[in-house]
Coordinates of C-alpha atoms in Angstrom, one line a residue:
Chain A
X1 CA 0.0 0.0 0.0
X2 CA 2.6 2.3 1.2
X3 CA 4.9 1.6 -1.4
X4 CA 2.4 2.1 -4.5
X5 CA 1.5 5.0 -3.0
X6 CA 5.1 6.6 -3.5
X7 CA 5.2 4.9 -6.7
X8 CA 2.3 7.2 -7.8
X9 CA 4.5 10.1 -6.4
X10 CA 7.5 9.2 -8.5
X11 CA 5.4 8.2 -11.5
X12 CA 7.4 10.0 -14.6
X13 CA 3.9 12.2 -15.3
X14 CA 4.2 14.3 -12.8
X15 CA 7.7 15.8 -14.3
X16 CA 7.8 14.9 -17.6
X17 CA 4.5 17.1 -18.7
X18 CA 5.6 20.2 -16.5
X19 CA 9.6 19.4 -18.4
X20 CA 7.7 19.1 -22.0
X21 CA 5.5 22.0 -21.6
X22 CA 8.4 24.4 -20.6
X23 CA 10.6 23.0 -23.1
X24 CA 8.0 23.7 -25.3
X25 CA 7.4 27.3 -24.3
X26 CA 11.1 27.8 -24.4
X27 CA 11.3 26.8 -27.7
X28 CA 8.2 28.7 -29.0
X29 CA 10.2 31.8 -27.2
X30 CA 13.6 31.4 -28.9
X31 CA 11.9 31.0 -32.3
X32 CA 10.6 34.2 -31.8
X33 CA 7.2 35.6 -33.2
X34 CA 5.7 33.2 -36.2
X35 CA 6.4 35.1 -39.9
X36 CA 3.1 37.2 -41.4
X37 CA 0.0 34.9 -42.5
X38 CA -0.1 35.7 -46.5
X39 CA -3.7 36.1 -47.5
X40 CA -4.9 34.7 -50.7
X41 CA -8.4 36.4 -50.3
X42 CA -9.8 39.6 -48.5
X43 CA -11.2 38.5 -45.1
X44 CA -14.8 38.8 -44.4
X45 CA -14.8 37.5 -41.0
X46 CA -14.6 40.2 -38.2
X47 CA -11.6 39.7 -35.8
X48 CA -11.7 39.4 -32.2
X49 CA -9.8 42.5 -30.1
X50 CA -8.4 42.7 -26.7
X51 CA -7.5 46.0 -26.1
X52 CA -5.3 46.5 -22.7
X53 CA -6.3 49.9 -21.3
X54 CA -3.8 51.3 -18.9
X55 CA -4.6 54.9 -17.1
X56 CA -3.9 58.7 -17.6
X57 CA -1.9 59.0 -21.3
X58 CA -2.4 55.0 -21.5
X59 CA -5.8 54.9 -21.8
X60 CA -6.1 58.2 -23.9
X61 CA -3.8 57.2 -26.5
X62 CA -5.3 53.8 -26.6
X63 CA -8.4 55.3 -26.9
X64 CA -7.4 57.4 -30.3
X65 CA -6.2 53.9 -31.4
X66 CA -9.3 52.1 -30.6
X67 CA -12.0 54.6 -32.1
X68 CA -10.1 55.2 -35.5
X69 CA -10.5 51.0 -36.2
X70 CA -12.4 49.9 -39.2
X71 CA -16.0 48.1 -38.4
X72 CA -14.4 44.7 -39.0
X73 CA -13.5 44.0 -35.2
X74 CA -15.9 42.5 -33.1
X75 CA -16.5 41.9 -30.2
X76 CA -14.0 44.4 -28.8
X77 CA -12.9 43.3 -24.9
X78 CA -11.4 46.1 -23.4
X79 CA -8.9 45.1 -20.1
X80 CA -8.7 47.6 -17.3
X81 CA -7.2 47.3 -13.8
X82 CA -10.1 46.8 -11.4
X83 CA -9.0 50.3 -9.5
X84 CA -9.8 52.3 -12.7
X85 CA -12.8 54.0 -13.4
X86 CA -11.7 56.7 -14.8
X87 CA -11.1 54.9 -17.6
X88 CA -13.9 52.3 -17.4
X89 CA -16.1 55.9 -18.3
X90 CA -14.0 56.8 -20.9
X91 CA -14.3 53.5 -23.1
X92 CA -18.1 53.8 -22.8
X93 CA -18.3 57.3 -24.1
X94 CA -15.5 56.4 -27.0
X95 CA -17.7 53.4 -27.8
X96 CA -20.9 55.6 -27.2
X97 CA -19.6 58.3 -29.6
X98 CA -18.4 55.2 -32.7
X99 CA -22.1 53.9 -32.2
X100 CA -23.6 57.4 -33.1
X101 CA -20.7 58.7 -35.4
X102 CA -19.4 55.3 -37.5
X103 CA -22.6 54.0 -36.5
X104 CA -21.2 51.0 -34.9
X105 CA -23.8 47.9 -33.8
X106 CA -20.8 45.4 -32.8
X107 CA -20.6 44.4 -29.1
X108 CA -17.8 45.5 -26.7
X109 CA -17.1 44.6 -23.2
X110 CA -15.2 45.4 -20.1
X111 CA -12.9 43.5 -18.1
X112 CA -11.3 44.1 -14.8
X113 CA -8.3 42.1 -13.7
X114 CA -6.0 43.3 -10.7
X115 CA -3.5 45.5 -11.0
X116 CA 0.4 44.9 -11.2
X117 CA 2.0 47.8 -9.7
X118 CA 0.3 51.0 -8.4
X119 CA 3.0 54.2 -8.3
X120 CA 5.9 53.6 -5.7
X121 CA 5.0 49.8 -5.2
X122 CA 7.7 48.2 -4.3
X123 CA 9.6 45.4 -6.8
X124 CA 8.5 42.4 -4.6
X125 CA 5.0 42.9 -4.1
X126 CA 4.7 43.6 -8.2
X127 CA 6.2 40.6 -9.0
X128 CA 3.6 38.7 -6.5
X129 CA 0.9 40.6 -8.2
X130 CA 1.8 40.1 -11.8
X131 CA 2.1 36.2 -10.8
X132 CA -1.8 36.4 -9.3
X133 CA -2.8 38.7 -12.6
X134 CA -1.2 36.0 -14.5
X135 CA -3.4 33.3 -13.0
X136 CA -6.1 35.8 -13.6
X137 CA -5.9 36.2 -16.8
X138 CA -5.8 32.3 -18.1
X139 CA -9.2 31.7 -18.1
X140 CA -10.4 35.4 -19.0
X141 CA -8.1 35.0 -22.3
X142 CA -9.0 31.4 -23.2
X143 CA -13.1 32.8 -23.1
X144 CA -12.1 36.0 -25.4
X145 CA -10.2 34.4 -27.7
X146 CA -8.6 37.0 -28.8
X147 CA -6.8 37.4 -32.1
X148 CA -5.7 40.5 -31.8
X149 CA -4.0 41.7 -28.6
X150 CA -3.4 45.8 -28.8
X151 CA -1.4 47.2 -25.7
X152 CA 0.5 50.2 -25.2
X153 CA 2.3 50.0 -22.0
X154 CA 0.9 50.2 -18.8
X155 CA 2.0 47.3 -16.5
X156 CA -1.5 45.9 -17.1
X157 CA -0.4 44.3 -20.3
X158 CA 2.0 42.2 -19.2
X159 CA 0.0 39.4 -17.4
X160 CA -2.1 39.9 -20.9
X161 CA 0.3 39.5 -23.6
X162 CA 1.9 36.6 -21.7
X163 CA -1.4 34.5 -21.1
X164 CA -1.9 35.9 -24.7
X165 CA 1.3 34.1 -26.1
X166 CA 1.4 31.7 -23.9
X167 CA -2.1 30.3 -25.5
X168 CA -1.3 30.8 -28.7
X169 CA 1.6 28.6 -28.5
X170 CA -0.4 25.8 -27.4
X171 CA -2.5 26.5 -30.4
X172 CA -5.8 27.2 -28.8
X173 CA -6.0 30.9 -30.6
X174 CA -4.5 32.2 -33.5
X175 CA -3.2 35.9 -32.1
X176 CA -1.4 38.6 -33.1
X177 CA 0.2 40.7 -30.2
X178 CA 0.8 44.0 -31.3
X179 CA 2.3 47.3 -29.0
X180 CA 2.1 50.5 -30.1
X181 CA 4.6 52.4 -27.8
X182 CA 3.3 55.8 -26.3
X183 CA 4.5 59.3 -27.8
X184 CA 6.1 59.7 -24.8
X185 CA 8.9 57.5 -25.5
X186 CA 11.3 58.9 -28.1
X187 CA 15.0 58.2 -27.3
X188 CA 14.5 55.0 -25.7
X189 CA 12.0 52.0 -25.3
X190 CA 9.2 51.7 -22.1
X191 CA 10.6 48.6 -19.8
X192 CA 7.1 46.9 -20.6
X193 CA 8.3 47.4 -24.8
X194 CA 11.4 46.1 -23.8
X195 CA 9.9 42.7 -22.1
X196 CA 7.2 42.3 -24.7
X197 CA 10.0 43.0 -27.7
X198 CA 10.8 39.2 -28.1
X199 CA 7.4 37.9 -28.5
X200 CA 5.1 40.6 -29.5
X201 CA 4.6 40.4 -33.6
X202 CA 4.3 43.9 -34.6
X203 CA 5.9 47.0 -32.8
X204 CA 4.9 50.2 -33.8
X205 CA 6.8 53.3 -32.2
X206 CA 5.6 56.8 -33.0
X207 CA 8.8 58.6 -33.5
X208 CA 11.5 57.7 -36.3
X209 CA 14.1 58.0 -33.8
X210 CA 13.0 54.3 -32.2
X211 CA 13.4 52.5 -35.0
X212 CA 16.8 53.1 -36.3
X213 CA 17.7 51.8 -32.6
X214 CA 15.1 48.8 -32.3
X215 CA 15.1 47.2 -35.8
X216 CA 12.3 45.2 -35.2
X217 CA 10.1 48.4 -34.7
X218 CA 7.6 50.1 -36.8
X219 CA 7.2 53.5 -37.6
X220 CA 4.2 54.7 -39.5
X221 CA 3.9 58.7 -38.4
X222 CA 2.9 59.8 -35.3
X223 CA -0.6 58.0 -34.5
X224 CA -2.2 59.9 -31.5
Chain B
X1 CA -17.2 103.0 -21.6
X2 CA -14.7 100.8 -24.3
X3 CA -15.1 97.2 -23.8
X4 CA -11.6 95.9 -22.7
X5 CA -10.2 93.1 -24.7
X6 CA -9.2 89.9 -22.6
X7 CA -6.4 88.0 -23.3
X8 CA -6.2 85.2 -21.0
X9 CA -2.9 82.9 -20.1
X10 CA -4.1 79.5 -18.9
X11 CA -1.6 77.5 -16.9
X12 CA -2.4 73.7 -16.2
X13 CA -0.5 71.3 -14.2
X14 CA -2.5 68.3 -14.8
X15 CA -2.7 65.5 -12.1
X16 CA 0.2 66.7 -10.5
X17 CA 1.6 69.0 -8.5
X18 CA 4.1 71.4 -9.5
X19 CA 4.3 74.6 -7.1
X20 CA 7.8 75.8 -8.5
X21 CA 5.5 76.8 -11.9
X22 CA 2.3 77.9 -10.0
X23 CA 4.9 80.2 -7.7
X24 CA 7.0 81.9 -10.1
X25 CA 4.3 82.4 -12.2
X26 CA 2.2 84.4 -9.7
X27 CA 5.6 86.5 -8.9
X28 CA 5.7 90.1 -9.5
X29 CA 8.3 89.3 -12.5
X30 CA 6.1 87.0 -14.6
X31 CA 2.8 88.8 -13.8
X32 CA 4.6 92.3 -15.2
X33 CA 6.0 90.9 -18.1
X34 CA 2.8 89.2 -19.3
X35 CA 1.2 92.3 -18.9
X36 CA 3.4 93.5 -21.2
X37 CA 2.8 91.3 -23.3
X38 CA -0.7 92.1 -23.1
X39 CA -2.3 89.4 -21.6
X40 CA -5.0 90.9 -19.0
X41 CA -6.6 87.2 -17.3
X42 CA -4.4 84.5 -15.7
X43 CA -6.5 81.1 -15.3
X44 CA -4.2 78.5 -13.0
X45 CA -5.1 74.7 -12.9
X46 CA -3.2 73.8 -10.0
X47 CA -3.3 70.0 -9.0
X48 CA -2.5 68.7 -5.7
X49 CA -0.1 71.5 -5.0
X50 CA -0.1 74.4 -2.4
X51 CA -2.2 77.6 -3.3
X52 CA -0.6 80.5 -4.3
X53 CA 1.2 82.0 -1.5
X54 CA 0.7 86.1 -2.6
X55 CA -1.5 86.2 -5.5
X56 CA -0.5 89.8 -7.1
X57 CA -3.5 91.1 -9.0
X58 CA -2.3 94.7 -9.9
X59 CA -1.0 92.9 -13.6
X60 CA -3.3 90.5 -13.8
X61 CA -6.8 89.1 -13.2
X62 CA -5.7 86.0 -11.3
X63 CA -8.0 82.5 -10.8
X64 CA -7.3 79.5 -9.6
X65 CA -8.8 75.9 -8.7
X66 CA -7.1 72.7 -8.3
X67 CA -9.2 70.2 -10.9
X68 CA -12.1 70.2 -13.1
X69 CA -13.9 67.3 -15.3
X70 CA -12.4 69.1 -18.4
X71 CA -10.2 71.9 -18.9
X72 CA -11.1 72.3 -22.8
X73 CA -12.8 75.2 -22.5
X74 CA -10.4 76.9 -20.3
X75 CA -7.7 76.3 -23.1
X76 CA -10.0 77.0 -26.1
X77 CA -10.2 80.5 -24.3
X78 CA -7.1 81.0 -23.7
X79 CA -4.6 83.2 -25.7
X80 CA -2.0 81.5 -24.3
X81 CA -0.9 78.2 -22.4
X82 CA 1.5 77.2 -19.9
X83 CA 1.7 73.7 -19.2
X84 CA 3.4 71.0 -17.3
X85 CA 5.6 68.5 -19.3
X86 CA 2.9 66.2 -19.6
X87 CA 2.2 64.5 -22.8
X88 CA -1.6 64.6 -22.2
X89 CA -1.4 68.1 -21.6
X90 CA 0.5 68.8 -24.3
X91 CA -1.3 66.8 -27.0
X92 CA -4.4 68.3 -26.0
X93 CA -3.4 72.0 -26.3
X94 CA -1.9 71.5 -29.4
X95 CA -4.4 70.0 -30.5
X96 CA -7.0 73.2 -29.7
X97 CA -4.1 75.0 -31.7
X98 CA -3.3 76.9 -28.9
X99 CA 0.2 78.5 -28.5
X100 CA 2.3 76.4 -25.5
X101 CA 4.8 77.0 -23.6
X102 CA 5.7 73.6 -21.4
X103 CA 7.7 74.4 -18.1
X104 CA 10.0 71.9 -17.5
X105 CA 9.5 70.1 -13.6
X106 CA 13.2 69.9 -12.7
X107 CA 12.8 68.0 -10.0
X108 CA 11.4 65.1 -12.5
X109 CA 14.9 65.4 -14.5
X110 CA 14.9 61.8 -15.3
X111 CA 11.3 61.7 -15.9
X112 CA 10.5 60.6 -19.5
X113 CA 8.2 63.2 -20.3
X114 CA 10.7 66.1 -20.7
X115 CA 11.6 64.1 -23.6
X116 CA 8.4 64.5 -25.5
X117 CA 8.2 68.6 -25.1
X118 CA 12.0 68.4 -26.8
X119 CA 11.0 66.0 -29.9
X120 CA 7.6 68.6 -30.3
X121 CA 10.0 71.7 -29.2
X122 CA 12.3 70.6 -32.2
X123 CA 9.4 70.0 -34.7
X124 CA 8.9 74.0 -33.9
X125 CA 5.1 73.2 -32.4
X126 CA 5.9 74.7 -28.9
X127 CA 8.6 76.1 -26.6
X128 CA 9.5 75.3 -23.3
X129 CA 11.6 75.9 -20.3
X130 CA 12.4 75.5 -16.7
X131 CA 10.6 77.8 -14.2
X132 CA 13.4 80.0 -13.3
X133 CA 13.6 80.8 -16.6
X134 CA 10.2 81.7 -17.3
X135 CA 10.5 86.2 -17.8
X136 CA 13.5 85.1 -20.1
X137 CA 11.9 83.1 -22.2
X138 CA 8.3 85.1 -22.4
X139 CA 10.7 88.4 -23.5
X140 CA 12.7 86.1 -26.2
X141 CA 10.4 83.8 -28.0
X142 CA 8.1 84.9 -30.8
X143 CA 4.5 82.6 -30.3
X144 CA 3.5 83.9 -33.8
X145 CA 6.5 82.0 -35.1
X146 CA 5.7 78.4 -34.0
X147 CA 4.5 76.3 -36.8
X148 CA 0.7 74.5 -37.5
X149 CA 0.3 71.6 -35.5
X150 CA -0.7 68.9 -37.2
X151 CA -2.8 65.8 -35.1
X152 CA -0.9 62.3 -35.0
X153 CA -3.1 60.0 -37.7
X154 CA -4.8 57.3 -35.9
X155 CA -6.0 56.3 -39.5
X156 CA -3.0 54.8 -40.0
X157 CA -2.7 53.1 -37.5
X158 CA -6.5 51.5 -38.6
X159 CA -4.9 50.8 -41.9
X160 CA -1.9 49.2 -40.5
X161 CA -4.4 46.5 -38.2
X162 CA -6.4 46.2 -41.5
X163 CA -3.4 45.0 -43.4
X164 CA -2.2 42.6 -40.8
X165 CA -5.4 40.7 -40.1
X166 CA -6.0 40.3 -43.9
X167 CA -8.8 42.7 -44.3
X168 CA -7.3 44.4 -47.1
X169 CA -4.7 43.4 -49.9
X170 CA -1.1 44.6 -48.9
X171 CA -0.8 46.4 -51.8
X172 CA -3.9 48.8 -51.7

């Protein structure tokens, strides 16, 4: 009895699917971001947004983004720390004002998920909340679905784009994580650009400056 | 009796605070020399900081109040902005097409934002400067001088997403 019961302890399952998975992970990270899907034919089919809405400058640049998009994504999810409603106001009256103006019928939600870091946190107790936003967010991102992921700095969007990547490498969504770093960054990239840099598949920096340094950036103009 | 002409100077600080601004603007030396410059009202937004320690009126019409729900309309009436280095701030006064002038928070030298009044500073759509340097800087620069701004094009950023999700061709 005793003995089958450490037997089930020791039986190779319980390391070899935790080894394989991060192996896996590891090797989706080093490969780096999958090459751009060529299209034989227009798409049709609206695409599925998360949009990571951060506070102050965050949310208003991300809200410029959001309300110049096309009528082909639907449903949009928009992800707000749950201490924000500054911002949780501000995406209704942006999505108020496309219904009315573009004359928008698609659906868009709201999400809170806990925040990382508040100003003057200290390092430890960020990290400890980024693990419990990570945990979070799994089962938030596996019902959204997402196929695009937009995010544009705040700390917020870390746990996000993580989950994000993490579930596209096990193949359960197709997504594209894109960052569009803030105007406020000209000579050098935001830490959270920097950590999302490997993984993310499209860049896009708002001063030319940026991307003679990064070469993976984008630069298109200034967008906000 | 001649109506007088108003010409107001609006200074915002945003979220912050930033008392070094609100004080030397209020000082006997800024308030003269906009008057000089013909400005009659001064509007200040002034955060979380301190009020105004001597508020001199005999220049200028002087307001204050720390926040309100929008401060559009107080920079749509405005002749002239001072602002804080703030990117928000910034974007939205040029955006009114209002002349700026950022003030620089020294005491946030390795803050990020000083960064963003240089880049616009250097694209000739605003000046700025630290405090101290404020009467200097209101004598030298010409506002009449600084070019159209013209809005960052969230279109093509729409265009972009469009292209990358396969909703248009890559070539139109």
């Amino acid at each position: 009895m005793d003995s089958n019961l450490e037997k089930s302890y020791f039986s190779p399952i319980y390391y070899l699917v935790p080894t394989f998975t991060l192996l896996y992970v590891a090797y989706r990270w080093f490969q780096g971001p999958s090459q751009t899907t060529k299209f034989t034919e227009v798409r049709t089919k609206p695409a599925s947004i998360v949009s990571v809405i951060g506070s102050g400058g965050h949310t208003r640049e991300m809200l410029r983004l959001m309300g110049a998009l096309s009528g082909n994504y639907s449903p949009r999810h928009y992800i707000l720390a749950n201490t924000d409603s500054i911002s949780e106001s501000k995406v209704h009256a942006m999505e108020d004002d496309l219904r009315r103006k573009k004359n928008f019928k698609t659906e868009y939600l709201i999400h809170k998920i806990p925040r990382c870091r508040e100003v003057n946190q200290s390092w430890f107790t960020t990290v400890a909340y980024t693990i419990y936003s990570i945990f979070y967010c799994i089962p938030l991102m596996v019902i959204c679905r997402p196929e695009i992921i937009l995010c544009n700095g705040p700390g917020t969007c870390i746990p996000v784009c993580l989950v994000g990547w993490i579930i596209k490498c096990f193949g359960i969504v197709q997504t594209k994580i894109i960052y569009v770093e803030s105007i406020c960054r000209v000579d050098k990239l935001s830490m959270t650009a920097r950590l999302v840099y490997k993984f993310a598949d499209n860049i896009i920096v708002q001063w030319p400056e940026l991307q003679s340094k990064y070469p993976k950036c984008e630069y298109y103009g200034r967008l906000v | 009796m001649e109506k007088k002409l108003v010409k107001t100077v609006f200074v915002t600080v945003g979220t912050t605070q930033f008392d070094d601004l609100i004080q030397t603007i209020c000082s006997t030396s800024v308030t003269e020399e906009l008057n000089k410059l013909g400005y009659t009202d001064l509007i200040l937004q002034i955060g979380n900081g301190k009020d105004p320690e001597r508020v001199d009126e005999q220049n200028l019409n002087i307001k204050f109040y720390r926040f309100k729900n929008s401060i559009e309309e107080d920079i749509s009436n405005a002749s002239l902005v001072i602002s804080h280095a703030g990117a928000g701030s910034i974007l939205d006064v040029l955006g009114a097409g209002k002349p700026l002038l950022v003030a620089i928070n020294e005491n946030l030298m390795d803050n990020h934002q000083i960064e963003v009044a240089q880049r616009f500073s250097n694209e000739g759509f605003l000046y700025y400067c630290k405090p101290s340097q404020l009467v200097e800087t209101l004598q030298d620069v010409n506002f009449d001088a600084l070019k159209p701004y013209e809005p960052g094009k969230p279109e093509k950023f729409a265009k972009v997403l469009d292209r990358i999700m396969g909703f248009t061709q890559p070539d139109s």
